[in-house]
DNA sequence: ACCGCCTTAAGTAC
DNA sequence: GTACTTAAGGCGGTGC
């Protein structure tokens, strides 16, 4: 499992950004799977699960050719996992083999340590071991291994014993082990079995974290390309390093002179370049080479590489950017799971030629829906909408995918922003100021790399997506109105979508026409529940004031007709008063609304709706009847 | 433009 | 390490 998690070449690979500390959530969770944060429904955390010794076992490739690793005391697990050799096992052969094994073992150094340690380990790794007993086992184990830790860690079986000690030992015992390994962390990280120990020490021994990371200094470029060690560098960088340590690690991408002499207070490449403008060419060259190596070694999914890439793009000249672009355009889809990676992908789209953009779109097509729903990935979609001139291509490659899952995306925290962007552009209502700025920064470059007028481009995209949005509202209005977030998409569609919106209007009016007395908490009436009555009010207002719907929906008059049978109910319950107010202000419905309010409020009583309101305004606290007061003031005019 | 809630990061105590 | 506290930032809600 752990080995598989690093598979590259797929967007579904786990996101390498700072690991979410999800441990707390997991504790009480009933479902055993739930202790791993997932994205796209896939496990993100991989081997971080400390509760599973088995995870470690499977994490390591089983070597069936090495007798040292014969799991003879490992019981069933080992026997199952080690494929039998082709030889037909006979009693004699087995006995012979066993003797040979014992013979060899007794010649090994530390054999007198290994055998009892394995016995103890059998106990230690049990999940349910009484606390006192576990402490006792640890004590005996520590007596065995203290002073010898660095001699035995490179052995497959012993490394697992040490891992267990780190997991089950107390703070002092853990630090003893970590302390003995000081000076060996570099070699350990490159070792097939030792690297798991480094991960455990980073995790459990906060006192030694700095020491471990410092041993990587000077070797980052080498380690990031190493089959075993790259994952550790990434883990150290993204999960355990402080921001200063992260800067120190990334500085090694800049060139040899930064390997040992860290720039302490200058943290970003920008600051370093400002200090040493002369070195820029050299630094950029080294950065480029390092990144190139990472890409060739398939470590693009690592967040440390994303930062390097972003810094490169931010400071490279046009030629340098092109060079990088050629190298990674098809891998952009791999990196957009992290904040920095998404920014890199955005920059790639921005600087790419139409042909390159087409290639990038093609790689992203299978993952469009997933990308839309990602915290950072969705911004890449927005950038794509900004810069790709060929809107027919966009429709075929991207929008068609969105349309297929429109409902799902419209309800999604991040996905809805993608749709809202097509409808409402860079509205600060839906996009944070920071992200608006990020997009705006690229517009200067876009002037050179994109030909089409921005307004025309967005109109074309909107034209393509509008029918699907309208039909979604027409066919599933309930599904959207029950989700507050989806209401935003609903509103912006009604305001900005192009084409015939009447099917959607009718669907919304039908919902409003229901008897409000039948409203239940399960299926609340649209005019009685919070986000939706606001939506209807805004739609009534869209007939006569900003934000205007174009062309007009003539919503007010139609809504009034649906509401009028229940007007007494709405007023008595002090509901939907703001809608009534809007109807009264709306020139298309003002007259009819006035008439309605002067009629009797219910079949039995002779009192008019207006009188009812006057009574209410005296009886209730001012805050609750603000809208009613405004209605009365408007009527008095 | 403002406010309150929530999540996350960082720091501290046990 | 876990639990707890605090600080900061983002985001949704806010109906004259």
Tab-separated table of C-alpha atoms in Angstrom, chain A residues 135-598:
chain	number	residue	atom	x	y	z
A	135	UNK	CA	6.438	-1.147	29.148
A	136	UNK	CA	8.246	-4.182	30.486
A	137	UNK	CA	8.903	-5.507	26.985
A	138	UNK	CA	10.178	-2.132	25.878
A	139	UNK	CA	12.480	-1.995	28.862
A	140	UNK	CA	13.992	-5.366	28.010
A	141	UNK	CA	14.206	-4.440	24.371
A	142	UNK	CA	15.999	-1.219	25.124
A	143	UNK	CA	18.476	-3.123	27.277
A	144	UNK	CA	19.218	-5.271	24.272
A	145	UNK	CA	19.558	-2.629	21.642
A	146	UNK	CA	20.937	0.362	23.450
A	147	UNK	CA	24.337	1.128	22.054
A	148	UNK	CA	23.781	-1.145	19.075
A	149	UNK	CA	21.071	0.620	17.189
A	150	UNK	CA	23.219	1.842	14.356
A	151	UNK	CA	24.686	-1.619	13.785
A	152	UNK	CA	21.387	-3.293	13.107
A	153	UNK	CA	19.108	-0.802	11.406
A	154	UNK	CA	19.937	-1.718	7.852
A	155	UNK	CA	18.586	-5.219	8.254
A	156	UNK	CA	15.073	-5.678	7.060
A	157	UNK	CA	13.796	-7.483	10.114
A	158	UNK	CA	15.669	-5.398	12.636
A	159	UNK	CA	14.579	-2.178	11.058
A	160	UNK	CA	11.038	-3.241	11.685
A	161	UNK	CA	11.811	-3.995	15.278
A	162	UNK	CA	13.263	-0.542	15.682
A	163	UNK	CA	10.164	0.905	14.057
A	164	UNK	CA	8.039	-0.874	16.615
A	165	UNK	CA	10.222	0.429	19.408
A	166	UNK	CA	9.751	3.952	18.148
A	167	UNK	CA	6.050	3.437	17.999
A	168	UNK	CA	5.584	1.814	21.380
A	169	UNK	CA	8.388	3.306	23.380
A	170	UNK	CA	8.090	6.314	25.624
A	171	UNK	CA	9.655	9.637	24.875
A	172	UNK	CA	12.967	8.819	26.559
A	173	UNK	CA	13.326	5.506	24.770
A	174	UNK	CA	12.491	7.048	21.431
A	175	UNK	CA	15.066	9.736	21.936
A	176	UNK	CA	17.706	7.180	22.847
A	177	UNK	CA	17.167	5.477	19.512
A	178	UNK	CA	17.028	8.743	17.587
A	179	UNK	CA	20.159	9.935	19.357
A	180	UNK	CA	22.135	6.845	18.443
A	181	UNK	CA	21.281	7.346	14.817
A	182	UNK	CA	22.504	10.908	14.594
A	183	UNK	CA	24.979	11.050	11.754
A	184	UNK	CA	23.328	8.182	9.920
A	185	UNK	CA	20.114	9.750	8.746
A	186	UNK	CA	21.357	10.406	5.271
A	187	UNK	CA	22.378	6.803	4.627
A	188	UNK	CA	19.318	5.580	6.421
A	189	UNK	CA	17.054	7.604	4.162
A	190	UNK	CA	18.515	5.980	1.108
A	191	UNK	CA	18.153	2.521	2.535
A	192	UNK	CA	15.248	0.410	1.439
A	193	UNK	CA	14.393	-0.518	5.015
A	194	UNK	CA	16.002	2.258	6.969
A	195	UNK	CA	13.919	4.970	5.445
A	196	UNK	CA	10.891	3.850	7.402
A	197	UNK	CA	12.833	4.489	10.572
A	198	UNK	CA	13.589	8.025	9.461
A	199	UNK	CA	9.905	8.622	8.813
A	200	UNK	CA	9.049	7.336	12.263
A	201	UNK	CA	11.683	9.484	13.938
A	202	UNK	CA	10.521	12.583	12.139
A	203	UNK	CA	7.057	11.729	13.318
A	204	UNK	CA	7.680	10.780	16.937
A	205	UNK	CA	10.813	12.585	18.012
A	206	UNK	CA	10.224	16.275	17.718
A	207	UNK	CA	13.482	16.912	19.538
A	208	UNK	CA	15.429	15.302	16.747
A	209	UNK	CA	13.483	16.678	13.855
A	210	UNK	CA	15.834	19.563	13.371
A	211	UNK	CA	18.877	17.308	13.593
A	212	UNK	CA	17.469	14.934	11.010
A	213	UNK	CA	16.566	17.693	8.598
A	214	UNK	CA	19.990	19.279	9.037
A	215	UNK	CA	21.584	16.057	7.887
A	216	UNK	CA	19.787	16.489	4.611
A	217	UNK	CA	21.287	19.910	4.095
A	218	UNK	CA	23.681	19.891	1.208
A	219	UNK	CA	22.183	16.744	-0.252
A	220	UNK	CA	18.686	17.787	-1.193
A	221	UNK	CA	19.282	17.814	-4.922
A	222	UNK	CA	20.717	14.364	-4.732
A	223	UNK	CA	18.072	12.974	-2.397
A	224	UNK	CA	15.083	14.327	-4.254
A	225	UNK	CA	16.060	12.216	-7.190
A	226	UNK	CA	16.742	9.137	-5.116
A	227	UNK	CA	14.242	6.315	-5.405
A	228	UNK	CA	13.949	5.744	-1.667
A	229	UNK	CA	14.932	9.058	-0.194
A	230	UNK	CA	12.798	11.372	-2.317
A	231	UNK	CA	9.686	10.508	-0.383
A	232	UNK	CA	11.449	11.348	2.856
A	233	UNK	CA	12.621	14.711	1.653
A	234	UNK	CA	9.088	15.434	0.582
A	235	UNK	CA	7.678	14.272	3.886
A	236	UNK	CA	10.203	16.294	5.849
A	237	UNK	CA	9.545	19.339	3.721
A	238	UNK	CA	5.788	19.216	3.604
A	239	UNK	CA	4.929	17.827	6.988
A	240	UNK	CA	7.669	18.470	9.510
A	241	UNK	CA	9.870	21.363	8.448
A	242	UNK	CA	9.281	24.832	9.794
A	243	UNK	CA	9.015	27.589	7.240
A	244	UNK	CA	12.674	28.473	7.749
A	245	UNK	CA	13.729	24.875	7.258
A	246	UNK	CA	11.609	24.659	4.160
A	247	UNK	CA	13.351	27.678	2.755
A	248	UNK	CA	16.695	26.113	3.595
A	249	UNK	CA	15.786	22.921	1.778
A	250	UNK	CA	14.538	24.696	-1.315
A	251	UNK	CA	17.574	26.931	-1.466
A	252	UNK	CA	19.603	23.961	-2.550
A	253	UNK	CA	17.747	24.030	-5.819
A	254	UNK	CA	19.418	27.348	-6.527
A	255	UNK	CA	22.959	26.122	-6.806
A	256	UNK	CA	26.001	24.641	-5.058
A	257	UNK	CA	26.827	27.745	-3.077
A	258	UNK	CA	23.521	27.461	-1.256
A	259	UNK	CA	24.037	23.905	-0.174
A	260	UNK	CA	25.990	24.624	2.924
A	261	UNK	CA	25.657	28.319	3.392
A	262	UNK	CA	22.028	28.920	4.004
A	263	UNK	CA	20.638	32.375	3.642
A	264	UNK	CA	19.075	32.732	7.018
A	265	UNK	CA	16.695	35.622	6.887
A	266	UNK	CA	16.072	35.765	3.178
A	267	UNK	CA	13.518	33.132	2.584
A	268	UNK	CA	12.240	33.398	-0.928
A	269	UNK	CA	14.044	33.290	-4.204
A	270	UNK	CA	12.797	36.803	-4.868
A	271	UNK	CA	14.554	38.115	-1.797
A	272	UNK	CA	17.730	36.248	-2.580
A	273	UNK	CA	17.829	37.563	-6.138
A	274	UNK	CA	17.262	41.067	-4.918
A	275	UNK	CA	20.299	40.688	-2.717
A	276	UNK	CA	22.470	39.107	-5.430
A	277	UNK	CA	21.230	40.267	-8.826
A	278	UNK	CA	24.483	39.209	-10.430
A	279	UNK	CA	23.953	35.591	-9.527
A	280	UNK	CA	20.568	35.430	-11.163
A	281	UNK	CA	21.619	33.652	-14.361
A	282	UNK	CA	23.508	31.071	-12.422
A	283	UNK	CA	20.732	30.484	-9.931
A	284	UNK	CA	18.099	30.146	-12.614
A	285	UNK	CA	20.273	27.706	-14.497
A	286	UNK	CA	20.691	25.503	-11.464
A	287	UNK	CA	17.038	25.715	-10.571
A	288	UNK	CA	16.149	24.680	-14.076
A	289	UNK	CA	18.495	21.732	-14.006
A	290	UNK	CA	17.265	20.518	-10.659
A	291	UNK	CA	13.652	20.749	-11.719
A	292	UNK	CA	14.428	19.026	-14.954
A	293	UNK	CA	15.948	16.177	-13.009
A	294	UNK	CA	12.884	15.973	-10.791
A	295	UNK	CA	10.617	15.748	-13.760
A	296	UNK	CA	12.650	13.044	-15.364
A	297	UNK	CA	12.676	11.089	-12.138
A	298	UNK	CA	8.943	11.378	-11.783
A	299	UNK	CA	8.891	13.446	-8.620
A	300	UNK	CA	6.690	16.197	-10.003
A	301	UNK	CA	3.966	15.316	-7.541
A	302	UNK	CA	6.073	16.529	-4.605
A	303	UNK	CA	5.202	19.860	-3.117
A	304	UNK	CA	8.835	20.863	-2.718
A	305	UNK	CA	9.129	20.646	-6.494
A	306	UNK	CA	6.008	22.756	-6.891
A	307	UNK	CA	7.553	25.561	-4.944
A	308	UNK	CA	10.683	25.351	-7.057
A	309	UNK	CA	8.647	25.448	-10.211
A	310	UNK	CA	6.636	28.423	-9.052
A	311	UNK	CA	9.739	30.354	-8.125
A	312	UNK	CA	11.226	29.511	-11.486
A	313	UNK	CA	8.214	30.776	-13.363
A	314	UNK	CA	8.094	33.922	-11.315
A	315	UNK	CA	11.657	34.915	-12.087
A	316	UNK	CA	12.536	33.371	-15.414
A	317	UNK	CA	12.713	35.370	-18.609
A	318	UNK	CA	10.556	34.574	-21.624
A	319	UNK	CA	13.047	32.119	-23.011
A	320	UNK	CA	13.410	30.307	-19.717
A	321	UNK	CA	9.668	30.071	-19.312
A	322	UNK	CA	9.295	28.547	-22.758
A	323	UNK	CA	11.955	26.017	-22.010
A	324	UNK	CA	10.264	24.963	-18.804
A	325	UNK	CA	6.891	24.955	-20.455
A	326	UNK	CA	7.990	22.531	-23.141
A	327	UNK	CA	9.249	20.217	-20.490
A	328	UNK	CA	6.251	20.131	-18.244
A	329	UNK	CA	3.160	21.139	-20.140
A	330	UNK	CA	1.851	17.628	-20.133
A	331	UNK	CA	2.524	17.177	-16.451
A	332	UNK	CA	0.638	20.235	-15.300
A	333	UNK	CA	-2.300	18.037	-14.454
A	334	UNK	CA	-0.144	16.203	-11.936
A	335	UNK	CA	0.696	19.170	-9.814
A	336	UNK	CA	-2.448	21.163	-9.453
A	337	UNK	CA	-3.416	19.607	-6.129
A	338	UNK	CA	-1.324	21.972	-4.097
A	339	UNK	CA	-1.589	25.709	-3.826
A	340	UNK	CA	1.731	26.333	-5.480
A	341	UNK	CA	1.278	23.566	-8.000
A	342	UNK	CA	-2.044	25.025	-9.076
A	343	UNK	CA	-0.379	28.389	-9.559
A	344	UNK	CA	2.256	26.757	-11.719
A	345	UNK	CA	-0.426	25.103	-13.817
A	346	UNK	CA	-2.131	28.471	-14.192
A	347	UNK	CA	1.101	30.043	-15.341
A	348	UNK	CA	1.644	27.242	-17.814
A	349	UNK	CA	-1.736	27.869	-19.362
A	350	UNK	CA	-1.060	31.561	-19.463
A	351	UNK	CA	2.277	31.390	-21.218
A	352	UNK	CA	1.556	28.477	-23.501
A	353	UNK	CA	0.940	28.729	-27.223
A	354	UNK	CA	-2.479	27.710	-28.555
A	355	UNK	CA	-1.013	24.401	-29.558
A	356	UNK	CA	0.472	23.753	-26.152
A	357	UNK	CA	-2.747	24.768	-24.480
A	358	UNK	CA	-4.587	22.273	-26.573
A	359	UNK	CA	-2.200	19.577	-25.436
A	360	UNK	CA	-2.693	20.601	-21.818
A	361	UNK	CA	-6.466	20.540	-22.137
A	362	UNK	CA	-6.263	17.086	-23.556
A	363	UNK	CA	-4.370	15.785	-20.544
A	364	UNK	CA	-6.873	17.396	-18.201
A	365	UNK	CA	-10.050	16.304	-19.946
A	366	UNK	CA	-10.411	13.021	-18.055
A	367	UNK	CA	-10.163	14.829	-14.721
A	368	UNK	CA	-12.197	17.967	-15.330
A	369	UNK	CA	-14.838	17.234	-12.722
A	370	UNK	CA	-12.262	16.284	-10.119
A	371	UNK	CA	-10.226	19.395	-10.796
A	372	UNK	CA	-13.292	21.612	-10.501
A	373	UNK	CA	-13.970	20.241	-7.063
A	374	UNK	CA	-10.479	20.773	-5.733
A	375	UNK	CA	-9.488	23.507	-3.354
A	376	UNK	CA	-6.705	24.725	-5.610
A	377	UNK	CA	-7.420	22.973	-8.861
A	378	UNK	CA	-10.559	24.945	-9.538
A	379	UNK	CA	-8.485	28.082	-9.997
A	380	UNK	CA	-6.754	26.395	-12.922
A	381	UNK	CA	-10.155	26.066	-14.568
A	382	UNK	CA	-10.801	29.769	-14.156
A	383	UNK	CA	-7.466	30.581	-15.717
A	384	UNK	CA	-8.274	28.279	-18.589
A	385	UNK	CA	-11.517	30.150	-19.197
A	386	UNK	CA	-9.476	33.349	-19.298
A	387	UNK	CA	-6.793	32.422	-21.772
A	388	UNK	CA	-7.901	29.734	-24.201
A	389	UNK	CA	-9.063	31.457	-27.344
A	390	UNK	CA	-10.485	28.406	-29.021
A	391	UNK	CA	-13.847	28.248	-27.276
A	392	UNK	CA	-15.027	25.409	-29.455
A	393	UNK	CA	-12.158	23.354	-28.131
A	394	UNK	CA	-13.010	24.471	-24.615
A	395	UNK	CA	-16.580	23.363	-25.080
A	396	UNK	CA	-15.634	19.974	-26.375
A	397	UNK	CA	-12.797	19.225	-24.023
A	398	UNK	CA	-13.850	20.916	-20.819
A	399	UNK	CA	-17.362	22.321	-20.655
A	400	UNK	CA	-18.942	19.137	-21.940
A	401	UNK	CA	-17.391	17.320	-19.000
A	402	UNK	CA	-18.694	19.921	-16.587
A	403	UNK	CA	-22.164	19.718	-18.062
A	404	UNK	CA	-22.263	15.982	-17.503
A	405	UNK	CA	-21.879	16.525	-13.750
A	406	UNK	CA	-23.397	19.966	-13.531
A	407	UNK	CA	-25.601	19.305	-10.530
A	408	UNK	CA	-22.779	17.793	-8.522
A	409	UNK	CA	-20.417	20.633	-9.376
A	410	UNK	CA	-23.007	23.322	-8.699
A	411	UNK	CA	-23.399	22.032	-5.158
A	412	UNK	CA	-19.720	21.626	-4.494
A	413	UNK	CA	-17.860	24.147	-2.373
A	414	UNK	CA	-15.213	24.716	-5.001
A	415	UNK	CA	-16.922	23.431	-8.096
A	416	UNK	CA	-19.660	26.018	-7.888
A	417	UNK	CA	-17.036	28.732	-8.261
A	418	UNK	CA	-16.132	27.373	-11.653
A	419	UNK	CA	-19.720	27.743	-12.823
A	420	UNK	CA	-20.152	31.067	-11.071
A	421	UNK	CA	-17.081	32.373	-12.857
A	422	UNK	CA	-18.626	31.631	-16.211
A	423	UNK	CA	-21.810	33.389	-15.133
A	424	UNK	CA	-20.604	36.290	-13.036
A	425	UNK	CA	-16.907	36.705	-13.879
A	426	UNK	CA	-14.552	37.914	-11.166
A	427	UNK	CA	-17.209	38.804	-8.686
A	428	UNK	CA	-15.746	39.434	-5.234
A	429	UNK	CA	-18.866	37.750	-3.913
A	430	UNK	CA	-17.558	34.395	-5.027
A	431	UNK	CA	-13.811	34.770	-5.441
A	432	UNK	CA	-11.512	35.997	-2.711
A	433	UNK	CA	-9.602	39.245	-3.288
A	434	UNK	CA	-6.362	37.314	-3.301
A	435	UNK	CA	-7.475	35.058	-6.084
A	436	UNK	CA	-8.892	37.942	-8.086
A	437	UNK	CA	-5.524	39.595	-7.825
A	438	UNK	CA	-3.824	36.401	-8.903
A	439	UNK	CA	-5.958	36.266	-12.018
A	440	UNK	CA	-5.567	39.956	-12.714
A	441	UNK	CA	-1.774	39.677	-12.568
A	442	UNK	CA	-1.864	37.285	-15.482
A	443	UNK	CA	-4.005	39.542	-17.615
A	444	UNK	CA	-0.966	41.596	-18.587
A	445	UNK	CA	0.687	38.534	-20.044
A	446	UNK	CA	-2.534	37.446	-21.632
A	447	UNK	CA	-2.487	40.551	-23.760
A	448	UNK	CA	0.455	38.972	-25.603
A	449	UNK	CA	-0.497	35.333	-25.518
A	450	UNK	CA	-4.212	35.424	-26.229
A	451	UNK	CA	-5.874	37.147	-29.155
A	452	UNK	CA	-9.548	37.050	-28.441
A	453	UNK	CA	-11.338	39.834	-26.625
A	454	UNK	CA	-12.072	38.744	-23.077
A	455	UNK	CA	-15.727	39.746	-23.268
A	456	UNK	CA	-16.272	37.771	-26.457
A	457	UNK	CA	-14.513	34.735	-25.072
A	458	UNK	CA	-16.559	34.661	-21.884
A	459	UNK	CA	-19.781	35.269	-23.824
A	460	UNK	CA	-19.028	32.293	-26.006
A	461	UNK	CA	-18.349	30.051	-23.049
A	462	UNK	CA	-21.469	31.288	-21.325
A	463	UNK	CA	-23.495	30.592	-24.433
A	464	UNK	CA	-22.312	27.037	-24.422
A	465	UNK	CA	-23.032	26.319	-20.802
A	466	UNK	CA	-26.292	28.263	-20.402
A	467	UNK	CA	-28.758	25.718	-21.825
A	468	UNK	CA	-27.452	23.053	-19.470
A	469	UNK	CA	-27.827	25.327	-16.464
A	470	UNK	CA	-31.324	26.387	-17.421
A	471	UNK	CA	-32.388	22.852	-17.987
A	472	UNK	CA	-30.894	21.784	-14.669
A	473	UNK	CA	-33.019	24.355	-12.871
A	474	UNK	CA	-36.056	23.426	-14.909
A	475	UNK	CA	-35.759	19.740	-14.130
A	476	UNK	CA	-34.369	19.745	-10.592
A	477	UNK	CA	-35.310	23.030	-8.917
A	478	UNK	CA	-35.849	21.368	-5.527
A	479	UNK	CA	-32.459	19.776	-5.500
A	480	UNK	CA	-30.811	23.157	-5.999
A	481	UNK	CA	-32.981	25.260	-3.689
A	482	UNK	CA	-32.385	22.973	-0.742
A	483	UNK	CA	-28.648	23.671	-0.885
A	484	UNK	CA	-27.704	27.200	0.119
A	485	UNK	CA	-24.525	27.122	-1.917
A	486	UNK	CA	-26.294	25.923	-5.034
A	487	UNK	CA	-28.692	28.855	-4.689
A	488	UNK	CA	-25.878	31.138	-5.775
A	489	UNK	CA	-25.524	29.220	-9.007
A	490	UNK	CA	-29.277	29.324	-9.415
A	491	UNK	CA	-29.429	33.077	-8.943
A	492	UNK	CA	-26.527	33.871	-11.242
A	493	UNK	CA	-27.988	31.614	-13.889
A	494	UNK	CA	-31.289	33.442	-13.759
A	495	UNK	CA	-29.474	36.770	-13.981
A	496	UNK	CA	-26.781	36.077	-16.548
A	497	UNK	CA	-27.414	32.914	-18.515
A	498	UNK	CA	-28.239	33.435	-22.154
A	499	UNK	CA	-31.099	31.940	-24.127
A	500	UNK	CA	-34.659	31.181	-23.166
A	501	UNK	CA	-34.894	31.046	-19.393
A	502	UNK	CA	-38.631	30.486	-19.191
A	503	UNK	CA	-38.415	26.760	-18.318
A	504	UNK	CA	-36.356	27.688	-15.281
A	505	UNK	CA	-38.683	30.557	-14.374
A	506	UNK	CA	-41.668	28.248	-14.485
A	507	UNK	CA	-39.980	25.652	-12.331
A	508	UNK	CA	-39.210	28.261	-9.688
A	509	UNK	CA	-42.729	29.683	-9.805
A	510	UNK	CA	-44.158	26.207	-9.374
A	511	UNK	CA	-42.204	25.784	-6.178
A	512	UNK	CA	-43.430	29.123	-4.909
A	513	UNK	CA	-47.039	28.252	-5.756
A	514	UNK	CA	-47.203	25.504	-3.131
A	515	UNK	CA	-49.396	26.016	-0.081
A	516	UNK	CA	-47.062	27.407	2.604
A	517	UNK	CA	-49.222	25.819	5.297
A	518	UNK	CA	-48.026	22.439	4.024
A	519	UNK	CA	-44.391	23.321	4.569
A	520	UNK	CA	-42.460	20.825	6.669
A	521	UNK	CA	-38.997	20.981	8.117
A	522	UNK	CA	-38.111	18.143	5.794
A	523	UNK	CA	-39.187	20.002	2.699
A	524	UNK	CA	-39.499	23.644	3.610
A	525	UNK	CA	-41.447	25.970	1.385
A	526	UNK	CA	-39.121	28.064	-0.732
A	527	UNK	CA	-40.601	31.335	0.464
A	528	UNK	CA	-40.337	30.381	4.103
A	529	UNK	CA	-36.760	29.180	4.377
A	530	UNK	CA	-33.800	31.412	4.682
A	531	UNK	CA	-31.577	31.217	1.628
A	532	UNK	CA	-34.397	30.734	-0.819
A	533	UNK	CA	-36.769	33.516	0.165
A	534	UNK	CA	-33.822	35.778	-0.346
A	535	UNK	CA	-33.291	34.293	-3.767
A	536	UNK	CA	-36.905	34.997	-4.730
A	537	UNK	CA	-36.684	38.527	-3.432
A	538	UNK	CA	-33.596	39.163	-5.508
A	539	UNK	CA	-35.341	37.747	-8.550
A	540	UNK	CA	-38.311	40.077	-8.017
A	541	UNK	CA	-35.868	42.952	-7.711
A	542	UNK	CA	-34.058	41.870	-10.861
A	543	UNK	CA	-37.074	43.183	-12.810
A	544	UNK	CA	-36.352	46.753	-11.872
A	545	UNK	CA	-33.018	47.257	-10.151
A	546	UNK	CA	-29.482	45.994	-10.120
A	547	UNK	CA	-28.523	43.303	-10.507
A	548	UNK	CA	-30.882	43.355	-13.461
A	549	UNK	CA	-31.737	40.157	-15.243
A	550	UNK	CA	-31.231	40.538	-18.947
A	551	UNK	CA	-33.546	40.115	-20.623
A	552	UNK	CA	-36.083	40.743	-17.873
A	553	UNK	CA	-37.681	37.704	-16.314
A	554	UNK	CA	-40.830	39.645	-15.372
A	555	UNK	CA	-40.655	37.610	-12.249
A	556	UNK	CA	-42.551	39.889	-9.868
A	557	UNK	CA	-45.897	39.836	-11.521
A	558	UNK	CA	-45.813	36.089	-12.047
A	559	UNK	CA	-44.722	35.419	-8.485
A	560	UNK	CA	-47.458	37.635	-7.074
A	561	UNK	CA	-50.093	35.518	-8.805
A	562	UNK	CA	-48.708	32.373	-7.221
A	563	UNK	CA	-48.508	33.926	-3.779
A	564	UNK	CA	-51.797	35.780	-3.641
A	565	UNK	CA	-53.987	32.887	-2.436
A	566	UNK	CA	-51.810	32.595	0.642
A	567	UNK	CA	-51.031	36.244	1.258
A	568	UNK	CA	-52.859	36.179	4.590
A	569	UNK	CA	-50.773	33.245	5.741
A	570	UNK	CA	-47.497	34.898	4.833
A	571	UNK	CA	-48.401	38.109	6.609
A	572	UNK	CA	-49.816	36.506	9.739
A	573	UNK	CA	-46.724	34.379	10.149
A	574	UNK	CA	-44.530	37.389	9.404
A	575	UNK	CA	-42.839	35.574	6.559
A	576	UNK	CA	-41.620	36.685	3.164
A	577	UNK	CA	-42.184	40.328	4.090
A	578	UNK	CA	-39.154	41.373	2.058
A	579	UNK	CA	-40.585	39.688	-0.985
A	580	UNK	CA	-43.828	41.573	-0.539
A	581	UNK	CA	-41.852	44.767	-0.155
A	582	UNK	CA	-40.025	44.066	-3.386
A	583	UNK	CA	-43.287	43.324	-5.133
A	584	UNK	CA	-44.554	46.663	-3.934
A	585	UNK	CA	-41.480	48.473	-5.241
A	586	UNK	CA	-41.526	46.603	-8.533
A	587	UNK	CA	-43.329	48.786	-11.100
A	588	UNK	CA	-44.632	45.670	-12.823
A	589	UNK	CA	-46.406	44.389	-9.747
A	590	UNK	CA	-46.921	47.429	-7.493
A	591	UNK	CA	-50.522	48.089	-8.384
A	592	UNK	CA	-51.722	44.511	-7.951
A	593	UNK	CA	-49.824	44.170	-4.704
A	594	UNK	CA	-51.505	47.272	-3.275
A	595	UNK	CA	-54.882	45.911	-4.199
A	596	UNK	CA	-54.128	42.567	-2.659
A	597	UNK	CA	-53.039	44.117	0.617
A	598	UNK	CA	-56.251	46.108	0.925
